[in-house]
Short mmCIF file of C-alpha atoms in Angstrom, two decimals:
data_model
loop_
_atom_site.label_atom_id
_atom_site.label_comp_id
_atom_site.label_asym_id
_atom_site.label_seq_id
_atom_site.Cartn_x
_atom_site.Cartn_y
_atom_site.Cartn_z
CA MET A 6 -30.05 10.59 19.64
CA THR A 7 -29.77 7.57 21.93
CA ALA A 8 -26.19 6.66 22.79
CA VAL A 9 -23.87 5.57 25.54
CA ASP A 10 -22.44 8.33 27.69
CA ARG A 11 -19.02 9.86 27.24
CA ASP A 12 -17.33 7.21 29.40
CA GLY A 13 -18.79 4.34 27.45
CA ALA A 14 -21.34 3.30 30.07
CA ALA A 15 -24.38 1.44 28.79
CA PRO A 16 -27.55 0.25 30.48
CA GLU A 17 -27.07 -2.89 32.59
CA VAL A 18 -27.78 -6.04 30.59
CA ASN A 19 -28.98 -8.99 32.63
CA GLY A 20 -28.35 -11.59 29.93
CA ALA A 21 -31.66 -13.34 30.47
CA GLU A 22 -33.20 -12.61 27.12
CA ALA A 23 -32.02 -11.01 23.90
CA PRO A 24 -34.11 -8.39 22.13
CA ALA A 25 -36.58 -9.81 19.66
CA THR A 26 -35.07 -10.69 16.29
CA ASP A 27 -37.23 -8.10 14.51
CA GLU A 28 -35.74 -5.43 16.77
CA ILE A 29 -32.21 -6.64 16.04
CA GLU A 30 -32.98 -6.75 12.34
CA ALA A 31 -34.34 -3.18 12.47
CA LEU A 32 -31.12 -2.07 14.17
CA ALA A 33 -29.11 -3.74 11.40
CA VAL A 34 -31.17 -1.87 8.79
CA ASP A 35 -30.42 1.39 10.59
CA GLY A 36 -26.73 0.52 10.57
CA LEU A 37 -26.87 -0.15 6.84
CA ARG A 38 -28.67 3.13 6.27
CA TRP A 39 -25.94 5.00 8.13
CA LEU A 40 -23.26 3.25 6.08
CA LEU A 41 -24.93 4.14 2.80
CA GLY A 42 -25.32 7.71 4.01
CA VAL A 43 -21.61 8.21 4.68
CA ALA A 44 -20.45 6.64 1.38
CA ARG A 45 -18.49 8.85 -1.03
CA GLU A 46 -18.83 9.14 -4.77
CA THR A 47 -15.68 8.16 -6.65
CA GLY A 48 -14.73 8.46 -10.30
CA GLY A 49 -16.56 6.42 -12.92
CA GLY A 50 -19.71 5.99 -10.87
CA GLY A 51 -17.89 4.21 -8.09
CA LEU A 52 -18.58 4.30 -4.38
CA GLY A 53 -16.18 4.25 -1.45
CA TRP A 54 -16.13 4.64 2.31
CA PRO A 55 -13.75 6.51 4.57
CA ALA A 56 -12.61 4.73 7.73
CA LEU A 57 -14.12 7.63 9.67
CA PRO A 58 -16.83 9.99 8.36
CA SER A 59 -14.50 12.90 9.08
CA ASP A 60 -11.72 11.51 6.88
CA PRO A 61 -11.18 13.43 3.63
CA ARG A 62 -11.08 10.45 1.26
CA PRO A 63 -12.27 6.84 0.97
CA GLU A 64 -10.18 4.00 2.35
CA PRO A 65 -10.14 0.78 0.24
CA MET A 66 -8.68 -1.79 2.64
CA LEU A 67 -10.52 -4.86 3.96
CA TYR A 68 -9.83 -4.06 7.59
CA SER A 69 -11.19 -0.55 7.89
CA GLY A 70 -12.52 0.57 4.52
CA THR A 71 -14.56 -0.16 1.41
CA ALA A 72 -13.44 -3.76 0.87
CA GLY A 73 -14.66 -4.65 4.37
CA ILE A 74 -18.03 -2.96 3.82
CA VAL A 75 -18.89 -4.77 0.60
CA PRO A 76 -19.30 -8.14 2.40
CA VAL A 77 -22.01 -6.70 4.66
CA LEU A 78 -23.77 -5.26 1.60
CA LEU A 79 -23.72 -8.73 0.05
CA GLU A 80 -24.95 -10.12 3.36
CA ALA A 81 -27.80 -7.62 3.45
CA ARG A 82 -28.80 -8.28 -0.15
CA ARG A 83 -29.06 -12.00 0.51
CA HIS A 84 -30.75 -11.52 3.91
CA PHE A 85 -33.39 -9.00 2.83
CA GLY A 86 -33.59 -9.72 -0.90
CA ASP A 87 -33.10 -6.00 -1.57
CA ASP A 88 -31.08 -5.01 -4.60
CA VAL A 89 -30.33 -1.61 -3.12
CA TYR A 90 -27.49 -3.28 -1.30
CA GLY A 91 -26.35 -5.19 -4.36
CA ASP A 92 -26.28 -1.98 -6.43
CA ALA A 93 -24.11 -0.32 -3.79
CA ALA A 94 -21.78 -3.34 -3.82
CA LEU A 95 -21.44 -3.13 -7.61
CA ARG A 96 -20.53 0.53 -7.39
CA ALA A 97 -18.06 -0.19 -4.62
CA ALA A 98 -16.42 -2.82 -6.81
CA ARG A 99 -15.67 -0.13 -9.37
CA SER A 100 -13.70 1.88 -6.84
CA LEU A 101 -11.96 -1.23 -5.53
CA ALA A 102 -10.84 -2.21 -9.06
CA VAL A 103 -9.05 1.13 -9.32
CA ALA A 104 -7.65 0.94 -5.78
CA ALA A 105 -6.25 -2.55 -6.38
CA GLU A 106 -4.26 -1.22 -9.31
CA GLU A 107 -2.84 1.70 -7.32
CA CYS A 108 -2.27 0.05 -3.94
CA ARG A 109 1.26 -0.35 -2.60
CA ASP A 110 0.34 -3.05 -0.07
CA ASP A 111 -0.32 -6.65 -1.10
CA SER A 112 -1.70 -8.04 2.16
CA LEU A 113 -5.06 -9.55 3.08
CA TYR A 114 -6.33 -6.98 5.54
CA PHE A 115 -4.47 -3.86 4.47
CA GLY A 116 -3.96 -4.28 0.76
CA ARG A 117 -4.48 -5.87 -2.64
CA THR A 118 -5.24 -9.47 -1.65
CA GLY A 119 -8.27 -8.46 0.43
CA MET A 120 -9.58 -6.24 -2.33
CA ALA A 121 -9.21 -9.10 -4.83
CA LEU A 122 -11.23 -11.48 -2.61
CA VAL A 123 -14.05 -8.97 -2.32
CA LEU A 124 -14.06 -8.32 -6.05
CA ARG A 125 -14.31 -12.05 -6.65
CA ALA A 126 -17.24 -12.23 -4.23
CA VAL A 127 -19.02 -9.48 -6.15
CA HIS A 128 -18.59 -11.50 -9.32
CA ARG A 129 -19.88 -14.65 -7.65
CA GLU A 130 -22.89 -13.02 -6.00
CA LEU A 131 -23.80 -10.44 -8.63
CA GLY A 132 -22.31 -11.75 -11.88
CA ASP A 133 -20.05 -8.74 -12.45
CA SER A 134 -17.41 -9.88 -14.95
CA ALA A 135 -15.45 -6.64 -14.61
CA ALA A 136 -14.98 -7.38 -10.90
CA ALA A 137 -13.69 -10.87 -11.75
CA ALA A 138 -11.19 -9.47 -14.21
CA ALA A 139 -10.00 -6.90 -11.70
CA ALA A 140 -9.58 -9.63 -9.07
CA ASP A 141 -7.46 -11.70 -11.49
CA ARG A 142 -5.25 -8.70 -12.27
CA ALA A 143 -4.84 -7.96 -8.58
CA MET A 144 -3.73 -11.47 -7.65
CA ALA A 145 -1.33 -11.58 -10.59
CA ARG A 146 0.17 -8.38 -9.25
CA VAL A 147 0.49 -9.92 -5.79
CA ARG A 148 2.37 -12.90 -7.23
CA SER A 149 4.74 -10.62 -9.16
CA ARG A 150 5.72 -8.69 -6.05
CA PHE A 151 6.87 -11.69 -3.95
CA ASP A 152 10.52 -11.08 -3.01
CA GLY A 153 11.43 -14.67 -2.19
CA THR A 154 10.51 -14.35 1.49
CA GLY A 155 7.51 -12.11 1.68
CA TRP A 156 5.84 -8.88 0.64
CA GLY A 157 7.21 -6.30 3.01
CA GLU A 158 7.82 -5.64 6.66
CA LEU A 159 4.95 -7.68 8.16
CA PHE A 160 5.20 -11.49 8.26
CA GLU A 161 1.92 -12.60 9.85
CA LEU A 162 -1.80 -12.99 9.04
CA MET A 163 -3.22 -9.51 8.78
CA GLY A 164 -0.38 -7.85 6.91
CA GLY A 165 1.87 -10.59 5.68
CA ASN A 166 2.42 -14.04 4.25
CA ALA A 167 -0.18 -16.06 6.18
CA GLY A 168 -2.99 -13.78 5.11
CA ILE A 169 -1.82 -13.68 1.50
CA GLY A 170 -1.67 -17.46 1.53
CA LEU A 171 -5.24 -17.67 2.80
CA GLY A 172 -6.36 -15.13 0.23
CA ALA A 173 -4.69 -17.02 -2.60
CA LEU A 174 -6.28 -20.27 -1.43
CA ALA A 175 -9.71 -18.62 -1.37
CA ALA A 176 -9.06 -17.18 -4.82
CA GLY A 177 -8.39 -20.67 -6.24
CA ASP A 178 -4.61 -20.30 -6.57
CA PRO A 179 -3.08 -23.03 -4.40
CA GLU A 180 0.34 -22.55 -6.00
CA LEU A 181 0.53 -18.95 -4.80
CA ALA A 182 -0.85 -20.03 -1.42
CA VAL A 183 2.01 -22.49 -0.96
CA LEU A 184 4.54 -19.94 -2.19
CA ALA A 185 3.31 -17.56 0.49
CA VAL A 186 3.55 -19.92 3.48
CA GLU A 187 6.65 -21.98 2.62
CA PRO A 188 9.01 -19.28 3.97
CA TYR A 189 7.72 -20.03 7.46
CA ALA A 190 9.58 -23.34 7.33
CA ARG A 191 12.97 -21.67 7.11
CA THR A 192 12.23 -18.77 9.46
CA ALA A 193 10.69 -20.71 12.35
CA GLU A 194 12.41 -20.26 15.70
CA ALA A 195 12.56 -23.32 17.92
CA THR A 196 11.16 -22.97 21.46
CA ALA A 197 10.94 -25.37 24.38
CA ALA A 198 7.51 -26.56 23.21
CA GLY A 199 7.40 -25.89 19.48
CA VAL A 200 8.14 -22.97 17.17
CA GLN A 201 7.38 -19.30 16.89
CA TRP A 202 8.01 -16.45 14.46
CA ALA A 203 8.73 -12.73 14.47
CA HIS A 204 5.71 -10.85 13.18
CA ARG A 205 7.82 -7.95 11.95
CA ARG A 206 11.45 -7.83 10.96
CA GLY A 207 13.72 -6.48 13.68
CA VAL A 208 11.26 -6.73 16.57
CA GLY A 209 12.30 -8.63 19.70
CA ALA A 210 8.84 -9.38 21.10
CA ARG A 211 7.01 -12.46 19.90
CA LEU A 212 3.24 -12.19 19.56
CA HIS A 213 1.13 -15.30 20.14
CA HIS A 214 -2.38 -14.86 18.78
CA VAL A 215 -4.27 -14.66 15.48
CA SER A 216 -3.99 -11.14 14.12
CA HIS A 217 -0.24 -10.67 14.21
CA GLY A 218 1.15 -13.67 16.06
CA THR A 219 1.96 -17.35 15.97
CA LEU A 220 -1.61 -18.64 15.81
CA GLY A 221 -2.36 -16.54 12.74
CA ILE A 222 0.63 -18.15 11.02
CA VAL A 223 -0.56 -21.55 12.27
CA TYR A 224 -3.92 -20.89 10.67
CA GLY A 225 -2.35 -20.09 7.30
CA LEU A 226 -0.06 -23.13 7.42
CA ALA A 227 -2.83 -25.53 8.43
CA ALA A 228 -5.35 -24.24 5.88
CA VAL A 229 -2.91 -24.22 2.97
CA GLY A 230 -1.19 -27.42 3.98
CA GLY A 231 -4.46 -29.24 4.48
CA ALA A 232 -5.89 -28.06 1.15
CA THR A 233 -2.77 -28.91 -0.87
CA GLY A 234 -1.73 -32.16 0.77
CA ARG A 235 1.44 -30.64 2.23
CA ALA A 236 1.87 -32.64 5.43
CA ASP A 237 5.07 -30.72 6.24
CA LEU A 238 3.17 -27.45 6.42
CA VAL A 239 0.49 -29.03 8.60
CA GLU A 240 3.13 -30.40 10.97
CA LEU A 241 4.75 -26.98 11.16
CA ALA A 242 1.33 -25.58 12.09
CA ARG A 243 1.07 -28.19 14.83
CA ALA A 244 4.44 -27.14 16.21
CA GLY A 245 3.41 -23.48 16.25
CA ALA A 246 0.19 -24.30 18.05
CA ALA A 247 2.10 -26.40 20.57
CA ASP A 248 4.23 -23.41 21.50
CA VAL A 249 1.15 -21.30 22.21
CA VAL A 250 -0.66 -24.07 24.11
CA ALA A 251 2.38 -24.41 26.38
CA ARG A 252 1.99 -20.74 27.35
CA ASP A 253 -1.55 -21.20 28.72
CA GLU A 254 -2.07 -19.63 32.16
CA ALA A 255 -5.69 -20.64 32.78
CA GLY A 256 -5.85 -24.45 32.59
CA PRO A 257 -7.26 -26.94 33.05
CA ASP A 258 -10.74 -25.52 32.40
CA GLY A 259 -9.81 -22.30 30.61
CA PHE A 260 -7.28 -21.09 28.09
CA LEU A 261 -5.55 -17.71 28.34
CA VAL A 262 -2.20 -16.78 26.83
CA PRO A 263 -0.50 -13.40 27.20
CA HIS A 264 -0.56 -10.95 24.31
CA SER A 265 3.20 -11.30 23.71
CA ASP A 266 6.59 -12.11 25.26
CA PRO A 267 8.30 -9.88 26.10
CA GLN A 268 5.30 -7.58 26.22
CA TYR A 269 4.95 -5.65 22.95
CA LEU A 270 4.12 -1.95 23.47
CA PRO A 271 3.57 -2.44 27.22
CA ASP A 272 2.22 1.09 27.75
CA LEU A 273 -0.58 0.56 25.21
CA ILE A 274 -1.64 -3.06 25.52
CA GLU A 275 -2.88 -5.12 28.47
CA ARG A 276 -1.06 -8.33 29.23
CA HIS A 277 -4.14 -10.41 28.41
CA SER A 278 -6.92 -9.82 25.89
CA TYR A 279 -10.11 -11.79 25.21
CA GLY A 280 -11.25 -10.94 21.68
CA TRP A 281 -10.48 -12.22 18.21
CA CYS A 282 -7.20 -10.37 17.65
CA HIS A 283 -5.14 -11.27 20.70
CA GLY A 284 -7.26 -13.55 22.85
CA PRO A 285 -9.20 -16.78 23.24
CA ALA A 286 -12.08 -15.75 20.95
CA GLY A 287 -9.59 -15.85 18.08
CA ASP A 288 -7.56 -18.76 19.44
CA ALA A 289 -10.70 -20.88 19.37
CA GLN A 290 -11.09 -20.27 15.63
CA VAL A 291 -7.58 -21.67 15.04
CA PHE A 292 -8.35 -24.69 17.19
CA ARG A 293 -11.58 -25.27 15.21
CA LEU A 294 -9.52 -25.33 12.02
CA LEU A 295 -6.92 -27.71 13.48
CA ARG A 296 -9.77 -29.98 14.62
CA ASP A 297 -10.96 -30.21 11.02
CA VAL A 298 -7.59 -30.42 9.28
CA LEU A 299 -6.12 -32.97 11.70
CA ALA A 300 -9.40 -34.82 12.38
CA ASP A 301 -8.51 -34.68 16.06
CA PRO A 302 -11.19 -33.86 18.67
CA GLY A 303 -8.53 -32.78 21.13
CA TRP A 304 -8.38 -29.43 19.38
CA GLN A 305 -12.10 -28.96 20.00
CA ALA A 306 -11.39 -29.45 23.70
CA LEU A 307 -8.98 -26.51 23.51
CA ALA A 308 -11.61 -24.44 21.70
CA ASP A 309 -14.03 -25.29 24.50
CA ARG A 310 -11.51 -24.11 27.07
CA CYS A 311 -11.15 -20.83 25.15
CA TRP A 312 -14.90 -20.39 25.33
CA HIS A 313 -14.92 -21.08 29.06
CA THR A 314 -12.44 -18.26 29.55
CA VAL A 315 -14.36 -15.86 27.30
CA THR A 316 -17.65 -16.46 29.05
CA HIS A 317 -16.13 -16.09 32.51
CA SER A 318 -14.02 -13.02 31.75
CA GLY A 319 -16.66 -10.39 32.50
CA LEU A 320 -17.06 -9.13 28.94
CA PRO A 321 -18.94 -7.36 27.46
CA ARG A 322 -19.01 -5.24 30.64
CA ARG A 323 -16.27 -2.65 30.87
CA LEU A 324 -14.99 -3.77 34.22
CA ARG A 325 -12.03 -1.42 34.33
CA PRO A 326 -10.49 1.20 32.05
CA GLY A 327 -9.03 -0.51 29.00
CA PHE A 328 -10.57 -3.94 29.68
CA TRP A 329 -13.33 -4.08 27.03
CA ASP A 330 -13.48 -0.87 25.07
CA ASN A 331 -14.58 -2.06 21.63
CA ASN A 332 -17.85 -3.18 20.09
CA GLY A 333 -16.34 -4.27 16.79
CA ARG A 334 -15.48 -7.49 15.02
CA CYS A 335 -11.71 -7.34 15.40
CA CYS A 336 -11.11 -6.57 19.07
CA GLY A 337 -14.62 -6.36 20.49
CA THR A 338 -18.06 -7.80 21.10
CA ALA A 339 -19.02 -8.59 17.50
CA GLY A 340 -16.00 -10.87 17.14
CA VAL A 341 -17.04 -12.81 20.23
CA LEU A 342 -20.58 -13.02 18.82
CA ALA A 343 -19.20 -14.64 15.67
CA LEU A 344 -17.70 -17.44 17.76
CA ALA A 345 -20.86 -17.73 19.86
CA CYS A 346 -22.89 -18.33 16.70
CA ASP A 347 -20.31 -20.83 15.41
CA ARG A 348 -20.73 -22.76 18.64
CA MET A 349 -24.52 -22.61 18.54
CA ALA A 350 -24.43 -24.11 15.04
CA GLU A 351 -21.68 -26.68 15.58
CA ARG A 352 -21.86 -27.69 19.22
CA GLY A 353 -25.53 -27.14 20.07
CA ASP A 354 -24.64 -24.45 22.64
CA ALA A 355 -27.51 -22.68 24.32
CA PRO A 356 -27.83 -19.09 23.09
CA ASP A 357 -27.45 -17.53 26.57
CA PHE A 358 -24.14 -15.77 26.04
CA ALA A 359 -24.96 -14.76 22.45
CA HIS A 360 -28.05 -13.07 23.92
CA VAL A 361 -25.82 -11.15 26.33
CA LEU A 362 -23.58 -9.98 23.49
CA VAL A 363 -26.43 -8.93 21.21
CA ALA A 364 -28.23 -7.10 24.01
CA ASP A 365 -25.05 -5.18 24.76
CA LEU A 366 -24.61 -4.20 21.10
CA VAL A 367 -28.23 -3.04 21.00
CA ALA A 368 -27.76 -1.00 24.17
CA ARG A 369 -24.56 0.66 22.94
CA ALA A 370 -25.85 1.67 19.50
CA ALA A 371 -26.27 5.36 18.74
CA ARG A 372 -29.43 5.85 16.67
CA ASP A 373 -30.97 8.94 15.09
CA ALA A 374 -32.42 10.07 11.77
CA ASP A 375 -29.17 9.15 10.00
CA GLY A 376 -29.26 5.52 11.16
CA ALA A 377 -27.27 3.51 13.71
CA ARG A 378 -23.56 3.26 14.44
CA TRP A 379 -21.24 2.30 17.28
CA SER A 380 -18.45 4.18 19.03
CA ASN A 381 -15.48 2.55 20.70
CA VAL A 382 -13.81 3.96 23.81
CA GLU A 383 -10.35 5.37 24.49
CA HIS A 384 -10.24 5.60 28.26
CA ARG A 385 -7.09 7.73 28.26
CA ALA A 386 -8.76 10.52 26.24
CA THR A 387 -11.39 13.10 27.17
CA PRO A 388 -14.01 12.70 25.89
CA SER A 389 -13.41 8.97 25.77
CA LEU A 390 -16.14 8.08 23.26
CA LEU A 391 -14.52 7.93 19.81
CA GLU A 392 -15.92 8.86 16.42
CA PRO A 393 -17.89 5.91 14.96
CA ARG A 394 -16.00 3.89 12.38
CA THR A 395 -17.46 2.47 9.21
CA GLY A 396 -15.52 -0.70 8.47
CA TRP A 397 -15.25 -4.37 9.32
CA GLY A 398 -12.49 -4.29 11.91
CA ALA A 399 -13.69 -1.74 14.42
CA GLY A 400 -16.82 -0.30 12.85
CA THR A 401 -20.45 -0.62 11.96
CA ALA A 402 -20.02 -2.96 8.99
CA GLY A 403 -18.49 -5.74 11.08
CA ILE A 404 -21.18 -5.39 13.74
CA VAL A 405 -24.12 -5.39 11.31
CA ARG A 406 -22.77 -8.51 9.60
CA GLU A 407 -22.80 -10.46 12.86
CA LEU A 408 -26.22 -9.14 13.91
CA LEU A 409 -27.73 -10.35 10.63
CA ARG A 410 -26.16 -13.75 11.06
CA PHE A 411 -27.48 -14.01 14.62
CA VAL A 412 -31.00 -13.21 13.37
CA ARG A 413 -30.80 -15.90 10.69
CA LEU A 414 -29.44 -18.48 13.08
CA SER A 415 -32.18 -17.65 15.60
CA ASP A 416 -35.02 -17.70 13.07
CA SER A 417 -34.10 -20.42 10.59
CA GLY A 418 -30.96 -22.05 11.90
CA ASP A 419 -28.87 -20.77 8.97
CA PRO A 420 -25.32 -19.98 10.24
CA TYR A 421 -23.69 -19.29 6.89
CA TYR A 422 -22.37 -16.03 5.47
CA ALA A 423 -22.66 -14.63 1.94
CA PHE A 424 -18.92 -13.94 2.06
CA VAL A 425 -16.70 -16.52 3.76
CA TRP A 426 -14.00 -14.75 5.73
CA PRO A 427 -10.70 -16.57 5.04
CA ASP A 428 -9.67 -16.88 8.69
CA GLN A 429 -12.99 -18.08 10.16
CA PRO A 430 -13.66 -21.79 9.53
CA VAL A 431 -16.94 -22.60 7.83
CA VAL A 432 -19.37 -24.21 10.25
CA ARG A 433 -19.32 -27.98 10.14
CA ARG A 434 -22.53 -29.28 11.65
CA VAL A 435 -21.97 -32.17 14.03
CA THR A 436 -24.40 -34.13 16.14
CA VAL A 437 -23.69 -33.38 19.77
CA ALA A 438 -25.83 -33.19 22.83
CA PRO A 439 -26.76 -29.57 23.67
CA GLN A 440 -24.23 -28.10 26.04
CA ALA A 441 -25.41 -27.78 29.61
CA THR A 442 -24.77 -24.17 30.44
CA GLU A 443 -25.16 -22.07 33.49
CA SER A 444 -27.01 -18.80 33.10
CA ILE A 445 -24.11 -16.66 31.96
CA ARG A 446 -24.28 -12.95 32.65
CA PRO A 447 -21.79 -10.19 32.04
CA GLY A 448 -19.53 -9.55 34.99
CA GLY A 449 -18.67 -13.16 35.74
CA THR A 450 -15.51 -14.19 37.50
CA ASP A 451 -12.30 -14.20 35.49
CA VAL A 452 -10.68 -17.65 35.28
CA VAL A 453 -7.31 -16.14 36.17
CA SER A 454 -7.13 -14.83 39.72
#
């Protein structure tokens, strides 16, 4: 088996040229083969995936389980024209229909809303009417469990109102979407520059980025407000974004905001991150949305500053323990690749940095007779290389999805996904001059000294 060593080291990548697209595609096929190999049979002919192969039972959630794997199966079916992947998605929908009935969580990434979106996608792509009916039942259940303010302890994008609002909007229920995000108007906390929110009841720290912080709420407000003509929600989104922009520590060329203030879980989290969850790779996605909703190119300038910081941070090299330990979509390299491909399609960016990211993912893959998968690193543990995960957030599914998109974009220019993720704006092609880029290589200088 070819793999990185126990400390997460991988062969040096010079960034000059990505592997050929047929090699990347073959790696994606191996990743899909590994995913199909670790699937579990469920009742009624269903199929499910555990978050880790060693886990005793399947996990249904969008973030780390079955619901997050179905989108890559739909992606693979469309990409390769192979119904093997569609058949697996249909079987997975059977298990998700049951899980959506039994789930105690209503959120986008951890509960019923995410499962409903995936079931609806299975209906759209594969014509499965049972999946559509299950999705309708699930969203009706979500609506019934609203307590007047929210759906539980979390109050942000991944586990709370903002994500449920985005899910309802994607499901074609703008009334529920508005119901979900309106509570942010009465819970906003005024700051010197705008507004912010607590991501969890009773917590003193305020988080700033997409996954659990202010910008995730901003995304929900802007998307729902823009789609429903609610200017008040859009203006609240603007105020939230203003608070985060005022916290920037890397201007004028870059954009870098701390994880949280005061620092949340200081022993576990670095002050600054660079990925989708808590860093500029995710911030840029919010600024892309605000650019579109507000028809204001100034937000694109902020997205460009985010990209400057990402490409000068040193990632995907692991420059120090804890700096860049993940390959995945949520907190790692695949999430940065998603933004790189967005920029190639929208802004005419040269593919230099996307090549660096893909080459690093190729180098870090573990491949054997069972297929391909990726391990993240926990530098405080021995051995530090963790068990490979299956799902979207930190596992193989999220990586394979971005590799397939990179191949399509490289070969035919097609940047679109089979399943539109509710917190990643759809590419809007614009006519711009190709960006003049330096030859970007991993290990560049951080914009913050």
